[in-house]
Coordinates of C-alpha atoms and ligand atoms in Angstrom, one line a residue:
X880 CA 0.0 0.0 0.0
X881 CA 1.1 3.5 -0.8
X882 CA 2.5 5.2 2.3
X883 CA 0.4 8.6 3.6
X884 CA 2.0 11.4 2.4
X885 CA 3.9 13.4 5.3
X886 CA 1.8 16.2 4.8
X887 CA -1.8 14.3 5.0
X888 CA 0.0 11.5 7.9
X889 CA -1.5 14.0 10.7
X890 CA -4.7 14.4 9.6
X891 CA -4.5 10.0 9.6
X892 CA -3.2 10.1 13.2
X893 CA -6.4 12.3 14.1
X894 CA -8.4 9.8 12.6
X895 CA -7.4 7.2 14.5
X896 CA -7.1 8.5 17.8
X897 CA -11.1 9.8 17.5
X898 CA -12.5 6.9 15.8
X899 CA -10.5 4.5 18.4
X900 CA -11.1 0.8 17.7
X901 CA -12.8 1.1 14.4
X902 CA -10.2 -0.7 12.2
X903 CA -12.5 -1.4 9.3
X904 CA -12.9 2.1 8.7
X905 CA -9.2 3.1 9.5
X906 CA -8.7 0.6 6.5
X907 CA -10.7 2.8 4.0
X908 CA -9.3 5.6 5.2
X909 CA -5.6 4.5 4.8
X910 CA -6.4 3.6 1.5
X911 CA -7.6 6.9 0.3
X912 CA -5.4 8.9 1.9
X913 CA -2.2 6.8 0.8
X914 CA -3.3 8.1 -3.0
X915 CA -4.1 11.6 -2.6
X916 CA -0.8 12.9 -2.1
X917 CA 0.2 13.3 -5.6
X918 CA -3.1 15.1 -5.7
X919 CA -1.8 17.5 -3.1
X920 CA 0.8 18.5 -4.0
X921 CA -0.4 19.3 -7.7
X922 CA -3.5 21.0 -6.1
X923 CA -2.4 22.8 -2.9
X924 CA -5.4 24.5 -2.1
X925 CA -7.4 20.8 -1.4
X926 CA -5.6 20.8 1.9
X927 CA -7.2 24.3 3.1
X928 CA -10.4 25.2 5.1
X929 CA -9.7 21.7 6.8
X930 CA -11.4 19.7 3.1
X931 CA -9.5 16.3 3.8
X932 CA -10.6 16.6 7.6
X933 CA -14.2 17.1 6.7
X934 CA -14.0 14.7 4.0
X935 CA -12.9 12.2 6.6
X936 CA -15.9 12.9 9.4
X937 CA -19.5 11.8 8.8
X938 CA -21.9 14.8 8.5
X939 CA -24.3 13.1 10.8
X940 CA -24.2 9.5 12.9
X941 CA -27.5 7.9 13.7
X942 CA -27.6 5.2 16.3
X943 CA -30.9 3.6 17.3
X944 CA -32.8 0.9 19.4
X945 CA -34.7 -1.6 17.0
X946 CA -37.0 -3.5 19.3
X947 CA -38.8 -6.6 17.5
X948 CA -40.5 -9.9 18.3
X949 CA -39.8 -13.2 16.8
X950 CA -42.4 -16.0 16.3
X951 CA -42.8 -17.3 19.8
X952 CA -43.7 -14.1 21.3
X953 CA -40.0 -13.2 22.9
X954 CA -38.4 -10.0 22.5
X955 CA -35.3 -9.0 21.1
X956 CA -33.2 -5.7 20.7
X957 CA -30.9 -5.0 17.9
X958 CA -29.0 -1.9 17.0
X959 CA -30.0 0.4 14.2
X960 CA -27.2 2.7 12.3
X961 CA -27.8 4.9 9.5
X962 CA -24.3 7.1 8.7
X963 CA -25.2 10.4 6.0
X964 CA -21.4 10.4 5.6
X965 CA -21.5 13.4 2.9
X966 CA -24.0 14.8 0.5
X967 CA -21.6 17.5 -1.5
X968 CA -22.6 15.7 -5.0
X969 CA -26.5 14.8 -3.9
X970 CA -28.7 13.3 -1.6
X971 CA -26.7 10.6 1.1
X972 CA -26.8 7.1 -0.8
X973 CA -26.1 3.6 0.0
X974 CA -26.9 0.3 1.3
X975 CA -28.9 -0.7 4.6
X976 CA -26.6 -4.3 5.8
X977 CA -28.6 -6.2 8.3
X978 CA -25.7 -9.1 9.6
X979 CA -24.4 -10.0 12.8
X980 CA -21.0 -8.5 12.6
X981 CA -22.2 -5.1 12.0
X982 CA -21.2 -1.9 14.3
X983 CA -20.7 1.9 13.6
X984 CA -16.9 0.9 12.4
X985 CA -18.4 -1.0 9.6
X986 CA -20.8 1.5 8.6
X987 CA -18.9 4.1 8.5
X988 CA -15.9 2.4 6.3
X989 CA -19.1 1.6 3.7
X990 CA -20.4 5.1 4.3
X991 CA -16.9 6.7 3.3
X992 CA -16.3 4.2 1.0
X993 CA -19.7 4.6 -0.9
X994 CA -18.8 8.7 -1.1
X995 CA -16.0 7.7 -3.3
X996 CA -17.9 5.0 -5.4
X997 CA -20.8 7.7 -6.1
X998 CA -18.8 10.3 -6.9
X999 CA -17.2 8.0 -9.9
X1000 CA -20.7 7.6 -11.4
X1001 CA -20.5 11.1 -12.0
X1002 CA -24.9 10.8 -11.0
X1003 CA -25.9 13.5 -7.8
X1004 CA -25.8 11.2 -5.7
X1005 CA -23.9 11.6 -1.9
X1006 CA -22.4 9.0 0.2
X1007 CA -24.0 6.8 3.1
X1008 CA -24.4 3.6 4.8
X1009 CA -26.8 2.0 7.7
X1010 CA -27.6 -1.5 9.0
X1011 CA -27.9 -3.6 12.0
X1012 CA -26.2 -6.4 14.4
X1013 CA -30.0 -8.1 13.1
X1014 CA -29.1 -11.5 12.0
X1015 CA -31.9 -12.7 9.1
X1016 CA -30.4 -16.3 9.1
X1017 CA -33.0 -18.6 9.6
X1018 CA -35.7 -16.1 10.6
X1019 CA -39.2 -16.7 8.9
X1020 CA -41.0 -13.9 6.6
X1021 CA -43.1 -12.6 9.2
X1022 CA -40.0 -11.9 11.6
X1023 CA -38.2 -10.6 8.8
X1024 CA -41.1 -8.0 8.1
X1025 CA -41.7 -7.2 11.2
X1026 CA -37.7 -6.6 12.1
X1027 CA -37.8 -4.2 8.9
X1028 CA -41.1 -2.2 10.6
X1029 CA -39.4 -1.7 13.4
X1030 CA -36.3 -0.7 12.0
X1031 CA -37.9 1.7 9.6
X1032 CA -40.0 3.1 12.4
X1033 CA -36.9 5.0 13.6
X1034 CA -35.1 5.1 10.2
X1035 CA -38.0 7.0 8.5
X1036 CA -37.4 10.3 10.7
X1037 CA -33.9 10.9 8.7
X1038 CA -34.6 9.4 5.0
X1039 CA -36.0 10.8 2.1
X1040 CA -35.7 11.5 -1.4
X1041 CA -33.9 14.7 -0.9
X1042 CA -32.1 14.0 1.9
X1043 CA -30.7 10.3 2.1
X1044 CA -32.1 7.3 0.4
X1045 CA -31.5 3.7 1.4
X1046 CA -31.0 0.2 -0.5
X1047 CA -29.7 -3.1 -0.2
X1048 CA -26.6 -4.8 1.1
X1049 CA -25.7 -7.9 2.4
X1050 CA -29.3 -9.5 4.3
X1051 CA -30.9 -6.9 2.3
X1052 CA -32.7 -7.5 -0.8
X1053 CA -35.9 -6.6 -2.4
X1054 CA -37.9 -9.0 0.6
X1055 CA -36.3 -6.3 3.1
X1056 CA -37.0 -2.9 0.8
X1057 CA -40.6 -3.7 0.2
X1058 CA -41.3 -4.2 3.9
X1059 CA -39.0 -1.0 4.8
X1060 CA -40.8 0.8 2.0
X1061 CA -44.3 -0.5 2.8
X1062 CA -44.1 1.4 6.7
X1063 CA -41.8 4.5 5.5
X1064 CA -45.5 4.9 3.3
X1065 CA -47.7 3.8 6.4
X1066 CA -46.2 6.6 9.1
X1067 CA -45.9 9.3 5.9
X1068 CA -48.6 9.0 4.2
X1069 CA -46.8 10.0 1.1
X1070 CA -46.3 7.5 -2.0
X1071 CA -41.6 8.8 -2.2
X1072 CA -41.1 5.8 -4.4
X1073 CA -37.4 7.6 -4.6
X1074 CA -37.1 6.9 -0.8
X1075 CA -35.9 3.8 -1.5
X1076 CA -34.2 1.7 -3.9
X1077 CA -33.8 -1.8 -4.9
X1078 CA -37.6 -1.7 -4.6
X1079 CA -39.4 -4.6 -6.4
X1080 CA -40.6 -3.7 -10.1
X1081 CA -44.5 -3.6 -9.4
X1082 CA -43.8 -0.7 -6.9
X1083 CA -41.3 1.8 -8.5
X1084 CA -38.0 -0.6 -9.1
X1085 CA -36.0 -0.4 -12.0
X1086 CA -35.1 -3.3 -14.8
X1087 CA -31.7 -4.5 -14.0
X1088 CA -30.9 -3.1 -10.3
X1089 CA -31.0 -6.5 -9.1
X1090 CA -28.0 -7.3 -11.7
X1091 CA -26.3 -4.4 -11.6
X1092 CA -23.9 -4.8 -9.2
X1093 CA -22.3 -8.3 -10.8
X1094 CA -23.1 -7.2 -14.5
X1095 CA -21.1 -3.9 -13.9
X1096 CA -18.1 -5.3 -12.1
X1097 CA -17.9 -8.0 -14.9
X1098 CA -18.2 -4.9 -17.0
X1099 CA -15.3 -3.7 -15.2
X1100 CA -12.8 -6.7 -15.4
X1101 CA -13.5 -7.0 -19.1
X1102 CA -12.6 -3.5 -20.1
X1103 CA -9.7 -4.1 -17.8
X1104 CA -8.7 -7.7 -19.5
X1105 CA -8.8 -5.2 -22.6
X1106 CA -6.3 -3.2 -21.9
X1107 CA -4.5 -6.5 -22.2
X1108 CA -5.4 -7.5 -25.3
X1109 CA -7.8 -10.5 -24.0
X1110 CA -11.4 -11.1 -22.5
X1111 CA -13.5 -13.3 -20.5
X1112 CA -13.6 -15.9 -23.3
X1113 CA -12.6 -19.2 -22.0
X1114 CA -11.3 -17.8 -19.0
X1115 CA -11.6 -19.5 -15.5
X1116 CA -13.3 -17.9 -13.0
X1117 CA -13.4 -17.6 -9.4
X1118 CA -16.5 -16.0 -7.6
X1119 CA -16.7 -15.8 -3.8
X1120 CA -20.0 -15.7 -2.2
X1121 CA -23.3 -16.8 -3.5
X1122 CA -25.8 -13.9 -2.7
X1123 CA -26.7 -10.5 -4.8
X1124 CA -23.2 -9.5 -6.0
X1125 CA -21.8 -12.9 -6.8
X1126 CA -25.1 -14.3 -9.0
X1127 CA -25.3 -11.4 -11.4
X1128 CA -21.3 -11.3 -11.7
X1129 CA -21.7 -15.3 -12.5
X1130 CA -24.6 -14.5 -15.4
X1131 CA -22.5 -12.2 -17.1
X1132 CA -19.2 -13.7 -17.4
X1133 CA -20.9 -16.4 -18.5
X1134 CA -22.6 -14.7 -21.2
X1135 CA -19.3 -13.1 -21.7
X1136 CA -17.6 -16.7 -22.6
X1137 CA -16.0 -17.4 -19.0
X1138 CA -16.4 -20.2 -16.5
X1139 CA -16.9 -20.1 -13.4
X1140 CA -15.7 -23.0 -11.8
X1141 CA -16.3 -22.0 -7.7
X1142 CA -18.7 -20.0 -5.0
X1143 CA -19.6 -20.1 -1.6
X1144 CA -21.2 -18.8 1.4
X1145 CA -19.9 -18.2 4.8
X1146 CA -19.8 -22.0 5.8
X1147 CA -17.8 -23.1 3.0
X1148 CA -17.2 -23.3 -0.9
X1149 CA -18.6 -25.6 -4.2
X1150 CA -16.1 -26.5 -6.8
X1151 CA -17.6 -27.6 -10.3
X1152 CA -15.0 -27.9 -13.0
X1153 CA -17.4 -28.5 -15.4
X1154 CA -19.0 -25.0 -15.0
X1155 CA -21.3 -24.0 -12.1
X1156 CA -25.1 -24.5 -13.0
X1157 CA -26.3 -20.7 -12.4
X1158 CA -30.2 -22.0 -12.1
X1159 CA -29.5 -24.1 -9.7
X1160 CA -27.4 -21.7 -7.4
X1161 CA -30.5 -19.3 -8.0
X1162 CA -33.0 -22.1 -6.9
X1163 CA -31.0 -23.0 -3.8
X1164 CA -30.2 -19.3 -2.6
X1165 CA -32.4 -17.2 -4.1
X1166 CA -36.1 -19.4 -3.8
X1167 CA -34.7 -22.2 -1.0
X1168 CA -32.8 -19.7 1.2
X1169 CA -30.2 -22.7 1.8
X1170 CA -27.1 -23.2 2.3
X1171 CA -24.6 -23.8 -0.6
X1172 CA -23.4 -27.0 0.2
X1173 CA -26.8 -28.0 -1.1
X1174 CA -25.4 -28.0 -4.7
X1175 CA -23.2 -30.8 -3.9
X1176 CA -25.7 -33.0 -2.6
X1177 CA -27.6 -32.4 -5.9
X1178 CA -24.8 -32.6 -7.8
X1179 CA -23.3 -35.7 -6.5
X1180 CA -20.6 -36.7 -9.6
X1181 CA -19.3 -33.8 -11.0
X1182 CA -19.4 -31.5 -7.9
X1183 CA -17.6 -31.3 -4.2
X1184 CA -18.3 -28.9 -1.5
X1185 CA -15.6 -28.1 1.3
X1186 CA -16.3 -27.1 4.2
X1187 CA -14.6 -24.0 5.8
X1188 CA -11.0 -24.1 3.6
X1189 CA -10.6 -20.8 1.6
X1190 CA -12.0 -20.9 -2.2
X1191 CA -8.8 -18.5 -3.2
X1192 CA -7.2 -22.1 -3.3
X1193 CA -8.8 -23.2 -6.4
X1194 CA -6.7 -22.0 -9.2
X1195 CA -8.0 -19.5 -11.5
X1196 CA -7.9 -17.0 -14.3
X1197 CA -9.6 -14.4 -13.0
X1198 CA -11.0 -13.7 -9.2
X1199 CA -14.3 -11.7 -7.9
X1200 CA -13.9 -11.5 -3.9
X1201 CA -18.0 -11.0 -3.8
X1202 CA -19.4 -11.8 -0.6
X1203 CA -17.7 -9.3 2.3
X1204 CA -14.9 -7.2 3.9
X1205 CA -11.6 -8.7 4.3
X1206 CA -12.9 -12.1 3.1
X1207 CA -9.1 -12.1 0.4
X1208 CA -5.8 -12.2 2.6
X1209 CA -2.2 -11.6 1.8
X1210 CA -1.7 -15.4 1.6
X1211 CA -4.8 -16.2 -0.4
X1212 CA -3.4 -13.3 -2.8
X1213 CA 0.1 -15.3 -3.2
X1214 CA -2.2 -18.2 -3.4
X1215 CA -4.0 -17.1 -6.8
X1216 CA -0.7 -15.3 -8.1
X1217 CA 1.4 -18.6 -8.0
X1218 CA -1.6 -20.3 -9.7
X1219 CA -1.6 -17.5 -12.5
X1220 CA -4.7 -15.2 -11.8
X1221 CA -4.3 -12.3 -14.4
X1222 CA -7.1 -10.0 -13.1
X1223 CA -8.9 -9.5 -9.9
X1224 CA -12.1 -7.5 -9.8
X1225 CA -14.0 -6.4 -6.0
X1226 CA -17.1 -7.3 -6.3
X1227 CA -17.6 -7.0 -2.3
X1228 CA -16.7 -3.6 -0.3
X1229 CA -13.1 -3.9 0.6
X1230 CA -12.8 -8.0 0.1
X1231 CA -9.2 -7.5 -0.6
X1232 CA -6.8 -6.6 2.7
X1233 CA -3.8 -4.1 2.4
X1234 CA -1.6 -7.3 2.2
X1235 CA -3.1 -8.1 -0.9
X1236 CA -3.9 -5.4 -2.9
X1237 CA -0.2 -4.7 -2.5
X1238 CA 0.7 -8.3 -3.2
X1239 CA -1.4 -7.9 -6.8
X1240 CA -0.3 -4.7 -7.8
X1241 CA 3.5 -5.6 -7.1
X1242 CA 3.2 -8.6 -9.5
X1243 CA 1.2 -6.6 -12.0
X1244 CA -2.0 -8.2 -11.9
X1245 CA -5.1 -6.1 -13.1
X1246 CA -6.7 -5.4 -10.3
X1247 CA -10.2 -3.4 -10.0
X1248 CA -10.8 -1.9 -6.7
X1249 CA -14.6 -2.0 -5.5
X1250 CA -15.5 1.5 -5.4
X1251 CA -14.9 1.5 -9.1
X1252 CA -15.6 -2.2 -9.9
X1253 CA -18.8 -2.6 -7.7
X1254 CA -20.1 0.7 -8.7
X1255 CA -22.9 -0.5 -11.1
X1256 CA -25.3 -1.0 -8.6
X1257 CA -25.4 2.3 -7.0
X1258 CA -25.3 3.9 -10.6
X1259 CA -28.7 2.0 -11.6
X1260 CA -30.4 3.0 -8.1
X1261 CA -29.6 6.4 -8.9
X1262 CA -31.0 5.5 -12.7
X1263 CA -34.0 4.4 -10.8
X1264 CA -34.2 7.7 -9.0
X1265 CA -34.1 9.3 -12.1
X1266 CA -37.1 7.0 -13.3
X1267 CA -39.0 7.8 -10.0
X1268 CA -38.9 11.4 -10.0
X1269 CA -39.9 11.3 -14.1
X1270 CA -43.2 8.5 -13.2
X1271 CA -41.6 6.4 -15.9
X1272 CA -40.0 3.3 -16.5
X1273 CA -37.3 2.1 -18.8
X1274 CA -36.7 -1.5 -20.8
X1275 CA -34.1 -3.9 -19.4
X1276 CA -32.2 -2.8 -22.3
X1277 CA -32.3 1.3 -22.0
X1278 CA -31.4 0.5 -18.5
X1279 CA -28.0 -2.1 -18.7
X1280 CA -27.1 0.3 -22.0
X1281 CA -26.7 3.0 -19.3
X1282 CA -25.1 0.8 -16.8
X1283 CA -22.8 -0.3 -19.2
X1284 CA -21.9 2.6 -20.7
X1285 CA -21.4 4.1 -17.2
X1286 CA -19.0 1.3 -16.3
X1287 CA -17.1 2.2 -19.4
X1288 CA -17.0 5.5 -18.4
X1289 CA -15.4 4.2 -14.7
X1290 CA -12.8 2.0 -16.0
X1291 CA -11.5 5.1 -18.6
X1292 CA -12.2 7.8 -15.9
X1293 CA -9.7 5.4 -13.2
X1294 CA -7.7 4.3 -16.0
X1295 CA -6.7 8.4 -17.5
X1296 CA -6.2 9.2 -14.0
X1297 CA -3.8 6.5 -13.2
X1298 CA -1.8 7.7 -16.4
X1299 CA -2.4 11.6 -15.5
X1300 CA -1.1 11.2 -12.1
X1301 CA 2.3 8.6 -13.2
X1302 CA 0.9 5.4 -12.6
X1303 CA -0.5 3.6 -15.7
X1304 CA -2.8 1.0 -15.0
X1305 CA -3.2 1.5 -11.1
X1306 CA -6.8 1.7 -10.9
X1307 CA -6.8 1.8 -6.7
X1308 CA -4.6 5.4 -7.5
X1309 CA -7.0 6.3 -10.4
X1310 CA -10.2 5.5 -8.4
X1311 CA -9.3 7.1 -5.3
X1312 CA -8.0 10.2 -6.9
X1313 CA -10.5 10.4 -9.8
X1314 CA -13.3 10.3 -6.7
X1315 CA -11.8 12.7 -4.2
X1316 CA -11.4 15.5 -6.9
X1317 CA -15.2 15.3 -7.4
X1318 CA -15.8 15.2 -3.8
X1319 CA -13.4 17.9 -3.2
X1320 CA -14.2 19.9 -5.7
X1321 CA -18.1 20.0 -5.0
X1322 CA -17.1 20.5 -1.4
X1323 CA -15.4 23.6 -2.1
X1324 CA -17.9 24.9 -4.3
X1325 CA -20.1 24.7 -0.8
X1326 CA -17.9 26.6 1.1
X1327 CA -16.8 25.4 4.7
X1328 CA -19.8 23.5 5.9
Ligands
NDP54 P1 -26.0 -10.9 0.0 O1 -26.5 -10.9 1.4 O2 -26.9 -11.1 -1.2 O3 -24.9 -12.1 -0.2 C1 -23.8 -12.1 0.6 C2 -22.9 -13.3 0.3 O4 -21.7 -13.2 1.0 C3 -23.6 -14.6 0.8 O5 -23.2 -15.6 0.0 C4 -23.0 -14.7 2.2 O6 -23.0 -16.0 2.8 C5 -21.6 -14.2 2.0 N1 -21.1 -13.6 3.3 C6 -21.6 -12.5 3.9 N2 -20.9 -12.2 5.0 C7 -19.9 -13.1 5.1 C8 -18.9 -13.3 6.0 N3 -18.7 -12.6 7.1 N4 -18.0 -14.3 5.7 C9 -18.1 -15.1 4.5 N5 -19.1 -14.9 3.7 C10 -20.0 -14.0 3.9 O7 -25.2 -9.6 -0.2 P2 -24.7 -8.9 -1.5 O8 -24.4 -9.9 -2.6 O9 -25.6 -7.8 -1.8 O10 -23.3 -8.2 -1.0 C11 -22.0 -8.8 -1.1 C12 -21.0 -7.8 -1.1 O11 -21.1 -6.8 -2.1 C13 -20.9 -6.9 0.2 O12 -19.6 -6.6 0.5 C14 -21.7 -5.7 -0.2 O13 -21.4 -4.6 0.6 C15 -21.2 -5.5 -1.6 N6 -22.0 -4.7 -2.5 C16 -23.4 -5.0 -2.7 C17 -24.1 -4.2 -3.6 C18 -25.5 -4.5 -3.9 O14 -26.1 -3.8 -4.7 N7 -26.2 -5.5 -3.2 C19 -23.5 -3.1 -4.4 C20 -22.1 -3.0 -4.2 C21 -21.4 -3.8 -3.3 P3 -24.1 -16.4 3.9 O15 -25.4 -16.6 3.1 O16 -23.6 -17.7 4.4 O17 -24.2 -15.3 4.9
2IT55 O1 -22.3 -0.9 -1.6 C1 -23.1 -0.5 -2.4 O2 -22.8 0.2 -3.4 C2 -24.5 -0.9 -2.3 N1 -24.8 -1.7 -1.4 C3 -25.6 -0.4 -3.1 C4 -26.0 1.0 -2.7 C5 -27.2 1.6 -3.4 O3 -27.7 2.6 -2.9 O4 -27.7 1.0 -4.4

């Protein structure tokens, strides 16, 4: 990783000491502020009227009690969190996670990393995060529902269409944003539709969000392969995970030519050399809610499933960490690199540690950080913003054209400023710089606020 420059390394060691004990979010911020140096020192002026400080502090933290009752009539208490992190470019924007492992140092690493990510869409859109320590697994439809009432309940008091608007993440899908969307309606009394997105397409969802994430970082990893004179064709593909991100990213390389030959979920990993059967990953996570060793048992002959293990040891072509934070090591990157990866894309929000990105980009691999790679799915909810506030509705097609053509526009926005700034073909430099001017730049323009 790129060391802080001297003049930014204070403003890091201020960072740390107040946001003690969140190392997730000390992550994303080392990360950002290890690139903007260059940027600096070509642009003076971004270090005045405190702009990195400010860029680095939340505008507002939201912490709540989400009280909710499961089936047998006991009661439970989970935390709610909802960080607006900054709105210089447009309303707050980003996911709502619901998993076990979530606190206010994982929201705000997604908050400050989604500020970055919406800035490269070059759509208004600002940056924020929320969740809860709420664990879905195993809970039936009516606990889910009533868990997003409840949540909702508090959460409704600091969301709307002009000021912060909400969508999925991990335990969050279009289940979730129907319920959550069904009481923001109740307690308001007003049909927002652009409240919320993600939002199922009888009610004011948009073709193709539910893809967007995996179609645009496959997107991404193509036009990178470009660069090098190859594609997904025949390639061998790695996808971690099994839920939103990692099905849509295994339907397009697919229709791109690759094969994916692994996924997994958090209790272990498939391996199917022939190809993994997409439909039946869908049935068995997206209908049956079950676990993925499933597939194996279906798939007695030409499948196995290991339990635990790390699926970074099953060689590959290309590799899309796509399930969570962290989830790619500094081994598991030597790992790939000795079994000849060529391009890595982050299909999850900071899947790859320090140790590895470092370990890729000193051996030259392509390597396409999430908050350029995983974009696509924040660009189509603002798309379907866009369709919300005009009452209309576009075709599948009008709607991946756009995200396409927007993921394009990423990879060659990263891409020139990698060259622009010295270091061709770094896309972690070109993302990170490309989305702090924006944010900077808007910030500015707002005066100290
Ligand atoms: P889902 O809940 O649909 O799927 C998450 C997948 O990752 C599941 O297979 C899950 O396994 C696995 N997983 C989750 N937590 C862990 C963990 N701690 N260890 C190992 N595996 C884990 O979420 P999404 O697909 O929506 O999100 C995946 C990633 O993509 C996240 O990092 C998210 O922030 C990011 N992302 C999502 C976007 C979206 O539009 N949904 C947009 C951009 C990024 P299991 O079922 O066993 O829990
Ligand atoms: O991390 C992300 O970009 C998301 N979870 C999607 C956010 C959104 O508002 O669509």
């Amino acid at each position: 990783m790129t060391a802080i420059d001297e003049k930014i390394e204070p403003i890091f060691a201020e960072v740390l000491r107040r946001n003690a004990g969140e190392v997730e979010f000390h992550q994303a911020v080392m990360e950002v502020l290890g690139s903007i140096g260059r940027v600096v020192a070509k642009h003076p002026h971004y270090a005045n009227s405190a702009l990195i400080e400010r860029i680095c502090e939340p505008e507002r933290q939201i912490i709540f009690r989400v009280p909710w009752m499961d089936d047998k009539g006991q009661h439970h208490i989970a935390r709610g969190f909802r960080v607006q992190f900054n709105s210089a470019l447009g309303p707050h924007k980003g996911g709502i996670r619901f998993h076990p492992s979530v606190n206010l140092g994982i929201i705000k690493f997604l908050g400050f990393e989604q500020t970055f990510k919406n800035a490269l869409t070059g759509l208004p859109i600002g940056g924020g995060k929320g969740g809860s320590d709420f664990n879905p697994r195993d809970r039936s439809d009516g606990e889910i529902m009533r868990f997003c009432q409840s949540f909702m309940t508090e959460l409704q008091r600091h969301v709307g269409e002009y000021t912060d608007v909400p969508a999925g993440d991990i335990g969050v899908g279009a289940r979730e944003v129907g319920y959550m969307f069904g009481q923001y309606k109740r307690i308001t009394n007003r049909y927002e539709a652009g409240v919320l997105t993600g939002k199922g397409l009888i009610y004011g969802g948009s073709r193709a969000r539910k893809e967007a994430t995996g179609y645009g970082a496959a997107t991404f990893v193509q036009c990178m392969l470009r660069t090098r004179n190859t594609d997904f064709e025949d390639k061998k593909v790695v996808v971690s995970g099994s839920g939103n991100v990692a099905i849509y990213t295994m339907e397009k390389i697919l229709s791109l030519g690759g094969k994916v030959v692994a996924c997994s979920d958090s209790n272990g990993f498939i391996v199917d050399e022939g190809g993994i059967d997409l439909d039946l990953v869908k049935e068995i996570k997206e209908h049956r809610r079950e676990r993925i060793s499933e597939y194996a048992k279906i798939k007695k002959g030409t499948s196995r499933y290991v339990d635990g293990g790390t699926i970074w040891d099953v060689p590959c072509d290309v590799a899309m960490p796509s399930a969570t934070q962290n989830e790619l090591t500094g081994k598991d990157a030597r790992t790939l690199i000795r079994n000849g990866v060529v391009a890595v894309g982050e299909g999850a929000n900071m899947p790859c540690t320090p140790d590895a990105i470092s370990a890729f980009r000193e051996a030259g691999i392509l390597f396409g950080p999430a908050k350029a790679a995983n974009a696509g799915g924040v660009a189509t909810s603002a798309l379907e913003m866009q369709q919300n506030a005009s009452r209309d509705s576009w075709t599948f097609e009008q709607t991946e054209k756009r995200l396409s053509e927007i993921m394009v526009g990423i990879h060659d926005l990263c891409a020139q400023t990698a060259d622009e700034y010295g270091s061709p073909g770094d896309y972690v430099l070109g993302a990170n710089i490309a989305g702090f001017v924006r944010v900077a730049e808007a910030m500015e323009a707002l005066g100290v606020i």
